[in-house]
XYZ file of C-alpha atoms in Angstrom:
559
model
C -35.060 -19.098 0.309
C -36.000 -16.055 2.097
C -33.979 -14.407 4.948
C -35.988 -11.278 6.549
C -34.300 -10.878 9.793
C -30.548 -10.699 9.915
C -28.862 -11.526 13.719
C -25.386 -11.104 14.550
C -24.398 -14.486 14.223
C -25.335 -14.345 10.784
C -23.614 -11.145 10.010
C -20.617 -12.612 11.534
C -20.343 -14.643 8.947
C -20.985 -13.019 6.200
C -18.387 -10.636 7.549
C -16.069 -13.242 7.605
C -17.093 -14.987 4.392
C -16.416 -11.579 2.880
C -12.876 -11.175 4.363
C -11.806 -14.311 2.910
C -13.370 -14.082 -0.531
C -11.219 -10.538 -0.517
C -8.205 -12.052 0.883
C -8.108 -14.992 -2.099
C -8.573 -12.203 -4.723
C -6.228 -9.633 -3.140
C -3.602 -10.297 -5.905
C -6.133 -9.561 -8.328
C -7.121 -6.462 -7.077
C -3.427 -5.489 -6.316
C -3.330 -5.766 -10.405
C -5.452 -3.475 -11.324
C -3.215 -0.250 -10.385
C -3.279 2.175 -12.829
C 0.313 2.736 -12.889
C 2.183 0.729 -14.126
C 4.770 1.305 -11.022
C 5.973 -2.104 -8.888
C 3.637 -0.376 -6.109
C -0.062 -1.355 -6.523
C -1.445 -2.509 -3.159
C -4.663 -1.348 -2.659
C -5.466 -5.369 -2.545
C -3.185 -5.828 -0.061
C -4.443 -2.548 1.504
C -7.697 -3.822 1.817
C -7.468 -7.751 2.308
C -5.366 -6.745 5.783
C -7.981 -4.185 6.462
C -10.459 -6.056 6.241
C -9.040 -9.229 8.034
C -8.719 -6.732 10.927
C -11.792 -5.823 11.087
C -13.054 -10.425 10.663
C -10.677 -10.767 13.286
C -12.162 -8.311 15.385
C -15.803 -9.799 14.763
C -14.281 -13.804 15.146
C -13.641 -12.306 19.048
C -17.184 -10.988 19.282
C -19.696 -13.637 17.706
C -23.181 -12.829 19.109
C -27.170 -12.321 18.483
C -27.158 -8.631 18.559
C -25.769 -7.690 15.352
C -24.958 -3.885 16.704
C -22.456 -5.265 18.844
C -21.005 -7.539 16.689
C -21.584 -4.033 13.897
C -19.590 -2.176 16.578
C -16.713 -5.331 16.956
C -16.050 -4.963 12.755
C -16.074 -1.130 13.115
C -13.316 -1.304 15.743
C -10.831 -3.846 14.169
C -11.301 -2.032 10.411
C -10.494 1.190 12.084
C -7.289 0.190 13.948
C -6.557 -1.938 10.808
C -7.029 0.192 8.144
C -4.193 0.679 5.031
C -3.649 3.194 2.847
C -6.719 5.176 1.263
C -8.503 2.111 0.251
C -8.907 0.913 3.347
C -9.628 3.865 5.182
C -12.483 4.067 3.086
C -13.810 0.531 3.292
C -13.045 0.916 7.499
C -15.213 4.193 6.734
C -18.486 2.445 4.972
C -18.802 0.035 7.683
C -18.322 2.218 10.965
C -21.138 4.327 9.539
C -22.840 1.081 8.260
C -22.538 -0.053 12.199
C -23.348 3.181 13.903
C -26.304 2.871 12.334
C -27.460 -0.356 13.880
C -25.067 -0.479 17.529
C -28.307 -0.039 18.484
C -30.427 -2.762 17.613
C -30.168 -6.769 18.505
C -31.648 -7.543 14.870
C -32.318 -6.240 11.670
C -34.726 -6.226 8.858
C -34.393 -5.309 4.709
C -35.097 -2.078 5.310
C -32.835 -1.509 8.175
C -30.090 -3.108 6.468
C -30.420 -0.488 2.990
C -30.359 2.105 5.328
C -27.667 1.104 7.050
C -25.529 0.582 3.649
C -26.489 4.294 2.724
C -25.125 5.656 6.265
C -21.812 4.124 5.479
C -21.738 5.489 2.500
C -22.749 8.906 3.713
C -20.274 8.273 6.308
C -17.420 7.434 4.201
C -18.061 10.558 1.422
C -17.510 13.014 4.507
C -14.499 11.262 5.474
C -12.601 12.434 1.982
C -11.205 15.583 1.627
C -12.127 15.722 -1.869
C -14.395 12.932 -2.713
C -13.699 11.267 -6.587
C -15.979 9.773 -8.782
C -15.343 6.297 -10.635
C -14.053 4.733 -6.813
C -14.688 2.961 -4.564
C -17.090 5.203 -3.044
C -19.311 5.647 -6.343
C -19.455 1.835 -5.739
C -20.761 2.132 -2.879
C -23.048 4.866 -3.062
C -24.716 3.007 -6.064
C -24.505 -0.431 -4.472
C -26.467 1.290 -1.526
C -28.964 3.605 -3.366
C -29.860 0.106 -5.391
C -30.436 -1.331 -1.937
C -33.146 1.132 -0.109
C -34.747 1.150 -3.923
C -35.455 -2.418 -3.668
C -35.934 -2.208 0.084
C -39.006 -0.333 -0.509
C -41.258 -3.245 -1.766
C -38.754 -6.208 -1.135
C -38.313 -7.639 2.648
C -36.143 -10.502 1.297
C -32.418 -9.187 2.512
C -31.368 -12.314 0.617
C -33.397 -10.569 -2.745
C -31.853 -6.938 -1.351
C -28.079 -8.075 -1.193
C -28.548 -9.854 -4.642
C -29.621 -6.680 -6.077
C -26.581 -4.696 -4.370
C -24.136 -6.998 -6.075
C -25.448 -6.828 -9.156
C -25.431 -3.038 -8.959
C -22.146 -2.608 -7.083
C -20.868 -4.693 -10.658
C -22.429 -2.488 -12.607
C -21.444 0.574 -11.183
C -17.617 -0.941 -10.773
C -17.651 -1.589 -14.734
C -19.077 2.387 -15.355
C -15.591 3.478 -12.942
C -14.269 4.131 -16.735
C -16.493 6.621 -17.880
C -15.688 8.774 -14.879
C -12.115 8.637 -14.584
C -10.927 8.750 -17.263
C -7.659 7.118 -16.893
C -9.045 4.180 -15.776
C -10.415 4.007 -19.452
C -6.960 5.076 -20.222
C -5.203 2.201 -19.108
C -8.053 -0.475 -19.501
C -8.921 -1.286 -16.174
C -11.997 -0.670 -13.779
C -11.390 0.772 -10.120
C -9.394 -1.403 -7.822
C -10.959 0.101 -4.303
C -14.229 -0.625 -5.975
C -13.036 -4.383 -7.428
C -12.382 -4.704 -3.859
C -15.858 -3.904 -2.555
C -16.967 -5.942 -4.936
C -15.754 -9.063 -3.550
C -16.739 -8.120 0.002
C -20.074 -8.017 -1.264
C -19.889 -11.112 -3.334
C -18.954 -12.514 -0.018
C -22.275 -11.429 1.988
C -24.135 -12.464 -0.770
C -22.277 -16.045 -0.604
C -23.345 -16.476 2.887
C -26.726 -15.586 2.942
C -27.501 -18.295 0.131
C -25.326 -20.788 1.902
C -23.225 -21.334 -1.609
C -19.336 -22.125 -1.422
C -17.247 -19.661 -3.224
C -14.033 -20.505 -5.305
C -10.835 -21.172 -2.642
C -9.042 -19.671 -5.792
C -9.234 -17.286 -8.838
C -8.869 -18.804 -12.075
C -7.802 -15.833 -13.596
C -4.682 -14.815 -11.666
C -1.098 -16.488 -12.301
C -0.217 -19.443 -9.866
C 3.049 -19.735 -8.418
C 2.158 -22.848 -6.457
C 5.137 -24.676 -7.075
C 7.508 -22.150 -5.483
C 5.668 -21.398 -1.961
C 2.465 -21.495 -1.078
C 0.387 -19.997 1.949
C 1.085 -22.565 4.757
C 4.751 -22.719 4.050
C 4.848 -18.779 5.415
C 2.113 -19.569 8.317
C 4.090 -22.342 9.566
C 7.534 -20.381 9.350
C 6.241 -17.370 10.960
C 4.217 -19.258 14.014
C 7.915 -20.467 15.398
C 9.671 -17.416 15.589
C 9.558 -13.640 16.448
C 9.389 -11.000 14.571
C 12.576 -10.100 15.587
C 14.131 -12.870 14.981
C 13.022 -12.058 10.767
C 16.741 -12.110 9.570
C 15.156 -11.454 5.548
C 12.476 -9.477 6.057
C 11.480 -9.224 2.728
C 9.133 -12.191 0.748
C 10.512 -12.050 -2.848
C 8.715 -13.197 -5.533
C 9.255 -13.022 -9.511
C 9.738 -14.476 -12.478
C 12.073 -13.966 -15.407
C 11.090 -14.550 -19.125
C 14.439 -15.287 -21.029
C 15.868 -12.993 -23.967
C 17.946 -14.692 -26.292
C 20.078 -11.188 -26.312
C 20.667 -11.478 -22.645
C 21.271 -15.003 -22.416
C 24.040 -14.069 -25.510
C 26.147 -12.578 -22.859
C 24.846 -14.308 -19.637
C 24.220 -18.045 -20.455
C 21.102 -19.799 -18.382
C 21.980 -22.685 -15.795
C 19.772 -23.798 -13.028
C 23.037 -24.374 -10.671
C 24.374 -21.023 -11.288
C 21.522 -18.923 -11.022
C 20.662 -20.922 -7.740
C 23.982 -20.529 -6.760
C 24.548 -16.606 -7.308
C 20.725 -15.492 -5.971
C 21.407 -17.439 -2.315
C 23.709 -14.694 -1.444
C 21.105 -12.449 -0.845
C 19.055 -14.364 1.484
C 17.264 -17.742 2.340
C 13.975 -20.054 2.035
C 15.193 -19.717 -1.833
C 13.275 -21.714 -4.427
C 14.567 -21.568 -7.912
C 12.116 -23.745 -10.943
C 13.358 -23.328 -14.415
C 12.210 -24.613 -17.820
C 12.761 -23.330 -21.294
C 11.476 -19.931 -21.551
C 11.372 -18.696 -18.059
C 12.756 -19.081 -14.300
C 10.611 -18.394 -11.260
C 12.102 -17.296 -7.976
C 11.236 -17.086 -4.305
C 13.367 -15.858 -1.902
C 13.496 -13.716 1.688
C 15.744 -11.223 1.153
C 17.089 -8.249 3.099
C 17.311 -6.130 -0.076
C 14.997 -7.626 -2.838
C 16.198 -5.213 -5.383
C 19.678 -6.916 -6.035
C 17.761 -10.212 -6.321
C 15.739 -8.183 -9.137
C 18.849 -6.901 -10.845
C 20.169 -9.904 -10.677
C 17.096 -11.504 -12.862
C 17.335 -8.999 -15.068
C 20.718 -10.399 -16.834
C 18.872 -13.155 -17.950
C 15.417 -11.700 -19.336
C 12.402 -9.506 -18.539
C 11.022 -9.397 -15.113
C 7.458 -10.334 -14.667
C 4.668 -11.106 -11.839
C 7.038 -9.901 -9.131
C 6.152 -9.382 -5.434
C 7.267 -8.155 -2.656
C 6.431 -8.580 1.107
C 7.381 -7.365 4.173
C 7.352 -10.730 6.479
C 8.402 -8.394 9.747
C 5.295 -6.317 8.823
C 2.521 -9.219 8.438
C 4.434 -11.587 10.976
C 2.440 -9.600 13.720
C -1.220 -10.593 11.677
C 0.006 -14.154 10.743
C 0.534 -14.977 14.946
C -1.671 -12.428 16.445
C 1.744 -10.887 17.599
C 1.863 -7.362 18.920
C 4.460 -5.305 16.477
C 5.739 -1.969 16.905
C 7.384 -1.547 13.585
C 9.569 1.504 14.693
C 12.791 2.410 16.408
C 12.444 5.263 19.119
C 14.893 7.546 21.288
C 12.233 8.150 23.822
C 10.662 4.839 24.445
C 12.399 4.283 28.135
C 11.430 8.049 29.283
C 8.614 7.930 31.600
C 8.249 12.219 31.569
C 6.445 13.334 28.793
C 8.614 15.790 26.715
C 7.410 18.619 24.754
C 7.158 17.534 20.500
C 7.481 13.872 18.959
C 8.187 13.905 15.239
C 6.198 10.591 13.683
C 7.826 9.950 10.345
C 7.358 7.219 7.676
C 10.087 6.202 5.461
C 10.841 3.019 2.675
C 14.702 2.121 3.222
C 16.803 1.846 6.050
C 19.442 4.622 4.809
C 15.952 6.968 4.483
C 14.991 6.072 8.019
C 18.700 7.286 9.473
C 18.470 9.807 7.835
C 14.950 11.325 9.030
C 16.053 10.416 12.965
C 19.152 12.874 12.070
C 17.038 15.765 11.256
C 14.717 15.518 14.288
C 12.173 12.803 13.792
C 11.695 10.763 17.156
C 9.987 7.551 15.857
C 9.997 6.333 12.035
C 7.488 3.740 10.755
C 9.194 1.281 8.449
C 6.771 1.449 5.463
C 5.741 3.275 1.842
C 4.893 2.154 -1.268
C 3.465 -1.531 -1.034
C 3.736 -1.624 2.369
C 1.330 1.025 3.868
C 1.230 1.388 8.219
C -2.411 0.699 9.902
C -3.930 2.904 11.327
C -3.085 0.929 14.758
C 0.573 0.783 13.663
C 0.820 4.779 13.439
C -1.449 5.017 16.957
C 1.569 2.731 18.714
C 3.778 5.206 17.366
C 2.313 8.161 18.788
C 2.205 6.571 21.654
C 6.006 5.758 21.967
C 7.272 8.987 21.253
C 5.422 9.694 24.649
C 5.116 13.717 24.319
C 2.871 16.164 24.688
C 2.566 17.429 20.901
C 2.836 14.823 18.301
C 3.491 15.742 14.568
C 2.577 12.988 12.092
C 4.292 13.080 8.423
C 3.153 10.330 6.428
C 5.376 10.499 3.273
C 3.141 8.887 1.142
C -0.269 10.080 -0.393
C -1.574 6.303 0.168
C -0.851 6.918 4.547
C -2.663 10.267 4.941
C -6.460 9.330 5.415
C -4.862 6.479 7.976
C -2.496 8.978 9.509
C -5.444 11.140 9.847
C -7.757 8.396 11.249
C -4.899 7.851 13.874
C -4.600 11.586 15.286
C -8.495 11.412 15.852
C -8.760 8.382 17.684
C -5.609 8.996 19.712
C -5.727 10.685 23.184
C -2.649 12.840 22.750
C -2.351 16.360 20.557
C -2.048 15.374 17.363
C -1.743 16.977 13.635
C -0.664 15.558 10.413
C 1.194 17.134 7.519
C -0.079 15.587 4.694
C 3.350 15.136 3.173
C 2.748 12.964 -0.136
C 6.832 12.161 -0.263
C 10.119 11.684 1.221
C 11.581 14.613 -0.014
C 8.312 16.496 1.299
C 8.938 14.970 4.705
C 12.036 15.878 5.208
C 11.843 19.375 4.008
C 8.601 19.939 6.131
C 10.836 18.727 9.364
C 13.761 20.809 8.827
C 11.278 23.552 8.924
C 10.224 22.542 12.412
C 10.731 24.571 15.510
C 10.447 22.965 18.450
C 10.211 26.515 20.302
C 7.017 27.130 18.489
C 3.759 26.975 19.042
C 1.738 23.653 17.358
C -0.243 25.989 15.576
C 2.915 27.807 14.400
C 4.542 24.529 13.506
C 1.748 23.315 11.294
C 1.611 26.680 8.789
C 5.454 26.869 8.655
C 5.400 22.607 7.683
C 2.520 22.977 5.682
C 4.054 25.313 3.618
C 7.484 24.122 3.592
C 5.580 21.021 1.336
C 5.351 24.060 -1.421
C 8.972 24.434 -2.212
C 10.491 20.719 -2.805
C 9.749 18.846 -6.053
C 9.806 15.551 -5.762
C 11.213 12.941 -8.926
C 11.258 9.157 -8.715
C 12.860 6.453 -10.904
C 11.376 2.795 -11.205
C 10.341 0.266 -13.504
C 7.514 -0.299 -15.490
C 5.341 -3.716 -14.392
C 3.803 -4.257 -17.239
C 3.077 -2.332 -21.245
C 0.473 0.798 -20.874
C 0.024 3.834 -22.264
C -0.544 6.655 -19.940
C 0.302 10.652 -20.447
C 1.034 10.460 -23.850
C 3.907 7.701 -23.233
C 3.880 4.230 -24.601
C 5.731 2.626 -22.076
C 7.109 -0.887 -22.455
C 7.118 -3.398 -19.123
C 10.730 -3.003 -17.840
C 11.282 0.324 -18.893
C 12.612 2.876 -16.766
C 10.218 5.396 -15.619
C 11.076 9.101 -14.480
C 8.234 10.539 -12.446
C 7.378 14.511 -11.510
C 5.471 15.399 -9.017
C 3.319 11.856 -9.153
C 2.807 12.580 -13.189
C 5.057 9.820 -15.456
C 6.735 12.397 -17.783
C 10.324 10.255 -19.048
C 10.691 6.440 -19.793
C 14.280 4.635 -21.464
C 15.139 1.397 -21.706
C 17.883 2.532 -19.667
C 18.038 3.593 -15.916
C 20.617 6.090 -15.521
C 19.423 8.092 -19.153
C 15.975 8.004 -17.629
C 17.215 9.770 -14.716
C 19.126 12.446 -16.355
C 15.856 13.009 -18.914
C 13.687 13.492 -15.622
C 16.152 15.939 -14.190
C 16.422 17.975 -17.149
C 12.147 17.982 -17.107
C 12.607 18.868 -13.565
C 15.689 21.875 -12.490
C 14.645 25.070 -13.629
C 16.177 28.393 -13.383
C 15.021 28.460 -10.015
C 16.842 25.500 -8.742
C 19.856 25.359 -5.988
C 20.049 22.486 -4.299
C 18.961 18.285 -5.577
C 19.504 16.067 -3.265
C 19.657 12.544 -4.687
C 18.524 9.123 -2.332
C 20.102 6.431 -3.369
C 17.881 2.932 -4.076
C 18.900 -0.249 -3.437
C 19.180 -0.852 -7.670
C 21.221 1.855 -8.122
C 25.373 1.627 -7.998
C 27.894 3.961 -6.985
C 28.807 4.269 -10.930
C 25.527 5.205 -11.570
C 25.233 8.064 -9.193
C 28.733 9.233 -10.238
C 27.158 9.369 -13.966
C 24.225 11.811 -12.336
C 26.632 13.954 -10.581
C 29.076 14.537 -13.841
C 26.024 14.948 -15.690
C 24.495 17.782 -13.052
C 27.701 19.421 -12.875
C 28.276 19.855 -16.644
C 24.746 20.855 -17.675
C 23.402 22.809 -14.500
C 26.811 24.359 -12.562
C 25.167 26.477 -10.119
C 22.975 23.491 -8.527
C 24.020 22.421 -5.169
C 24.301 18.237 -4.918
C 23.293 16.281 -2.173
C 23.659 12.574 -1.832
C 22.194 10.275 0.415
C 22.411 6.420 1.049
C 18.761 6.023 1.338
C 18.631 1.391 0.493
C 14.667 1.992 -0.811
C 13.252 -0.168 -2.795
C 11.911 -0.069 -5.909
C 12.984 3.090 -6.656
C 16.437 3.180 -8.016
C 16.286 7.535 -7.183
C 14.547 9.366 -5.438
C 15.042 13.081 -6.017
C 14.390 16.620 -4.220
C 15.214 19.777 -5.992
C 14.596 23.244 -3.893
């Protein structure tokens, strides 16, 4: 079969065939995060990226493949999450912009077209990193105008890029090295790959696999439809549990010692904490489903019984709006009713309800309910700007994962807008209590930028699963204290693998810590921290904070 013309009815679909074969291997790709932190969602990143972007294209469906190339660049770009699918959004606008122009296509046109997104995306990051996505890419698309040269077959060319895109996804190890580390290839690139796969799919008219063999099924407790119906009779408002709970516990015989194991019980205690709860037991493990308002007590809660495994989490109020085509605006603001433009809005992202009051208290007009696992679009962040409805918008992102989308939103919007690349909550919040809303924007941005310089940030959570990283062997369910992004503690126990990351973490330099309080963590266990600070470092100023995140039994900021 040879295909040497490519329309835009035919790129629709492979477009589309690519979305999905992402979409069904999302999970996978969500796997393959390096750290072992309950976080990884550069699957999820990408499979709603990319859906975006089908969607988008599913409106458009016509011969000239630049306008259809110019309908996927538009719904990637307003849909892209996190990093990951900033970049992917990034491949294919440049992959587009360099054929808007034409109603057709031919081999060549299409390698070239693969090496503009490329180019595209590579001046898009800041600091570009080999063994990512974007060496995927850039070999998947050199491959393609190689074989371009004497092949005309774009059936023969795309055959050629998968194979290569496979290849280079599998050499992501020997260039960072702690993907080798931790025994896994690049998840951004993983990603690609089954995009690609997709394309390839299409063009040879084969049917691809609904599901992945490989990945853990939890059919029995909810499956796909169940959350499609649910969500197509109500509003997002109306999301009482906003959060889709997932996990499974694998029995200890210590544990079950103290706590014995009944169906009834467990089914009985757990639907305190929400609805839609499915409970399936049998001899070594239970599996759970539930919508909970705070999924971390429904976590604890597991815990008495065993070792927490395959667990997921899902904002429903987030993806309600892409389930039903719904318009969301997933933030609160004081200014949404005020028709005059004021002078400064304050865009802030925060992970916990207590986190969120506490940003709007120090100055922040509009706060996006997302973080880890549950990154903002680019569209979500534009909405926000928006509603603040001033002249001078200030974007801080709180997350290293929301930047490049953050940044993709201040270019495409219409109003003034910078970002301070803040890579945490206690970043964030020390960046806006440098603010001056008498000052200049340009003022503003040095005095925020370099308020980032003089917080440290630590974090508490749980290991997912056994890996060695930094020099630790860490054990799944271990707790985890983390500096500055770099794992440095882990204990079996939460509260002693707090106090071991504080003691890495206060120096002689230190005065204040300011502790935000997870969902997973009790009062006892902050009143252990406090006794502890107090004894061991007197002249340190404590803070506490309510902050309900989850995940992430502490959060802490030392200045």
């Amino acid at each position: 079969m040879s295909i040497k013309v490519l329309d835009g009815k035919r790129f629709a679909e492979m477009v589309i065939l690519g979305a999905n074969h992402l979409s069904v291997h999302a999970k996978l790709v969500d796997a393959l995060n390096v750290f072992p932190v309950p976080d990884g969602d550069t699957g999820t990143n990408m499979n709603l990226s990319m859906t975006s972007g089908a969607k988008e294209v599913k409106n458009n469906v016509q011969p000239h493949i630049g306008k259809v190339g110019s309908a996927l660049s538009k719904g990637l770009l307003m849909g892209a999450r996190g990093n990951s699918g900033v970049i992917l959004s990034q491949l294919f606008r440049g992959f587009s912009k360099a054929i808007e122009q034409k109603a057709e296509i031919d081999g060549k046109e299409f390698a070239a077209a693969l090496q503009n997104g490329v180019e595209t995306a590579y001046k898009a990051v800041m600091k570009p990193v080999e063994g990512t996505i974007l060496t995927v890419a850039k070999d998947a698309a050199k491959k393609a105008v190689q074989v371009a040269k004497n092949e005309d077959n774009i059936i023969a060319i795309m055959d050629e890029v998968v194979k290569e895109a496979k290849a280079s996804l599998n050499r992501t190890p020997d260039l960072l090295p702690v993907l080798k580390e931790v025994g896994v290839v690049d998840s951004g690139g993983q990603g690609l790959v089954f995009v690609y796969e997709g394309f390839l799919a299409e063009l040879k008219g084969e049917e691809l696999p609904d599901a992945p063999a490989s990945l853990p099924k939890m059919d029995e407790l909810v499956s796909a439809e169940h959350h499609k119906n649910v969500h197509s009779f109500m509003n997002t408002e109306d999301i009482e549990f906003g959060y889709c709970t997932e996990f499974m516990v694998k029995f200890e015989s210590a544990k079950l010692a103290n706590n014995p194991f009944t169906e009834e019980k467990f089914r009985q205690d757990l639907s305190k904490y929400g609805d839609s709860l499915l409970v399936i037991a049998d001899e070594e493990l239970v599996k759970v489903h539930i919508h909970s308002e705070q999924p971390g007590n429904c976590l604890t809660y597991g815990q008495r019984y065993g070792s927490l495994i395959n667990m997921k989490i899902e904002n429903m109020r987030q993806q309600h709006s892409n389930l039903v085509d719904e318009v969301q605006t997933p933030l609160v603001s004081e200014n949404s009713s005020k028709k005059v433009k004021q002078e400064y809005g304050i865009v802030t992202v925060s992970m916990g309800s207590g986190i969120a009051d506490l940003f709007r208290s120090i100055g922040a007009h509009a706060v996006i309910e997302g973080g880890q696992t549950m990154n903002p679009s680019t569209e979500d962040i534009v909405k926000a700007i928006n509603e603040v409805n001033a002249k001078k918008v200030i974007i801080l992102p709180n997350n290293k994962n929301i930047i490049m989308a953050a940044q993709q939103a201040a270019e495409v919007s219409d109003q003034e807008v910078i970002v301070i690349p803040s890579k945490t909550v206690p970043q964030g919040m020390s960046a806006l209590l440098a603010f001056n809303p008498g000052a200049e924007l340009s003022q503003n941005e040095e005095v925020m930028n370099e308020a980032l310089k003089h917080v440290k940030t630590g974090q508490v959570t749980f290991a997912v699963r056994d890996t060695s990283i930094d020099g630790l062997e860490i054990e799944k369910n271990d707790f985890m204290g983390i500096n500055e992004g770099k794992i440095v503690v882990k204990n079996k126990d939460k509260v002693q693998s707090a106090k071991d990351l504080l003691m890495n973490m206060i120096d002689a330099d230190s005065e204040i810590l300011t502790i935000l309080k997870g969902e997973d963590a009790t009062d006892e266990d902050i009143q252990a921290l406090i006794g502890f600070v107090e004894d061991k470092y007197e002249d340190v100023e404590i803070e506490v904070h309510d902050g309900k995140q989850p995940l992430y039994a502490f959060i802490f900021a030392i200045e």
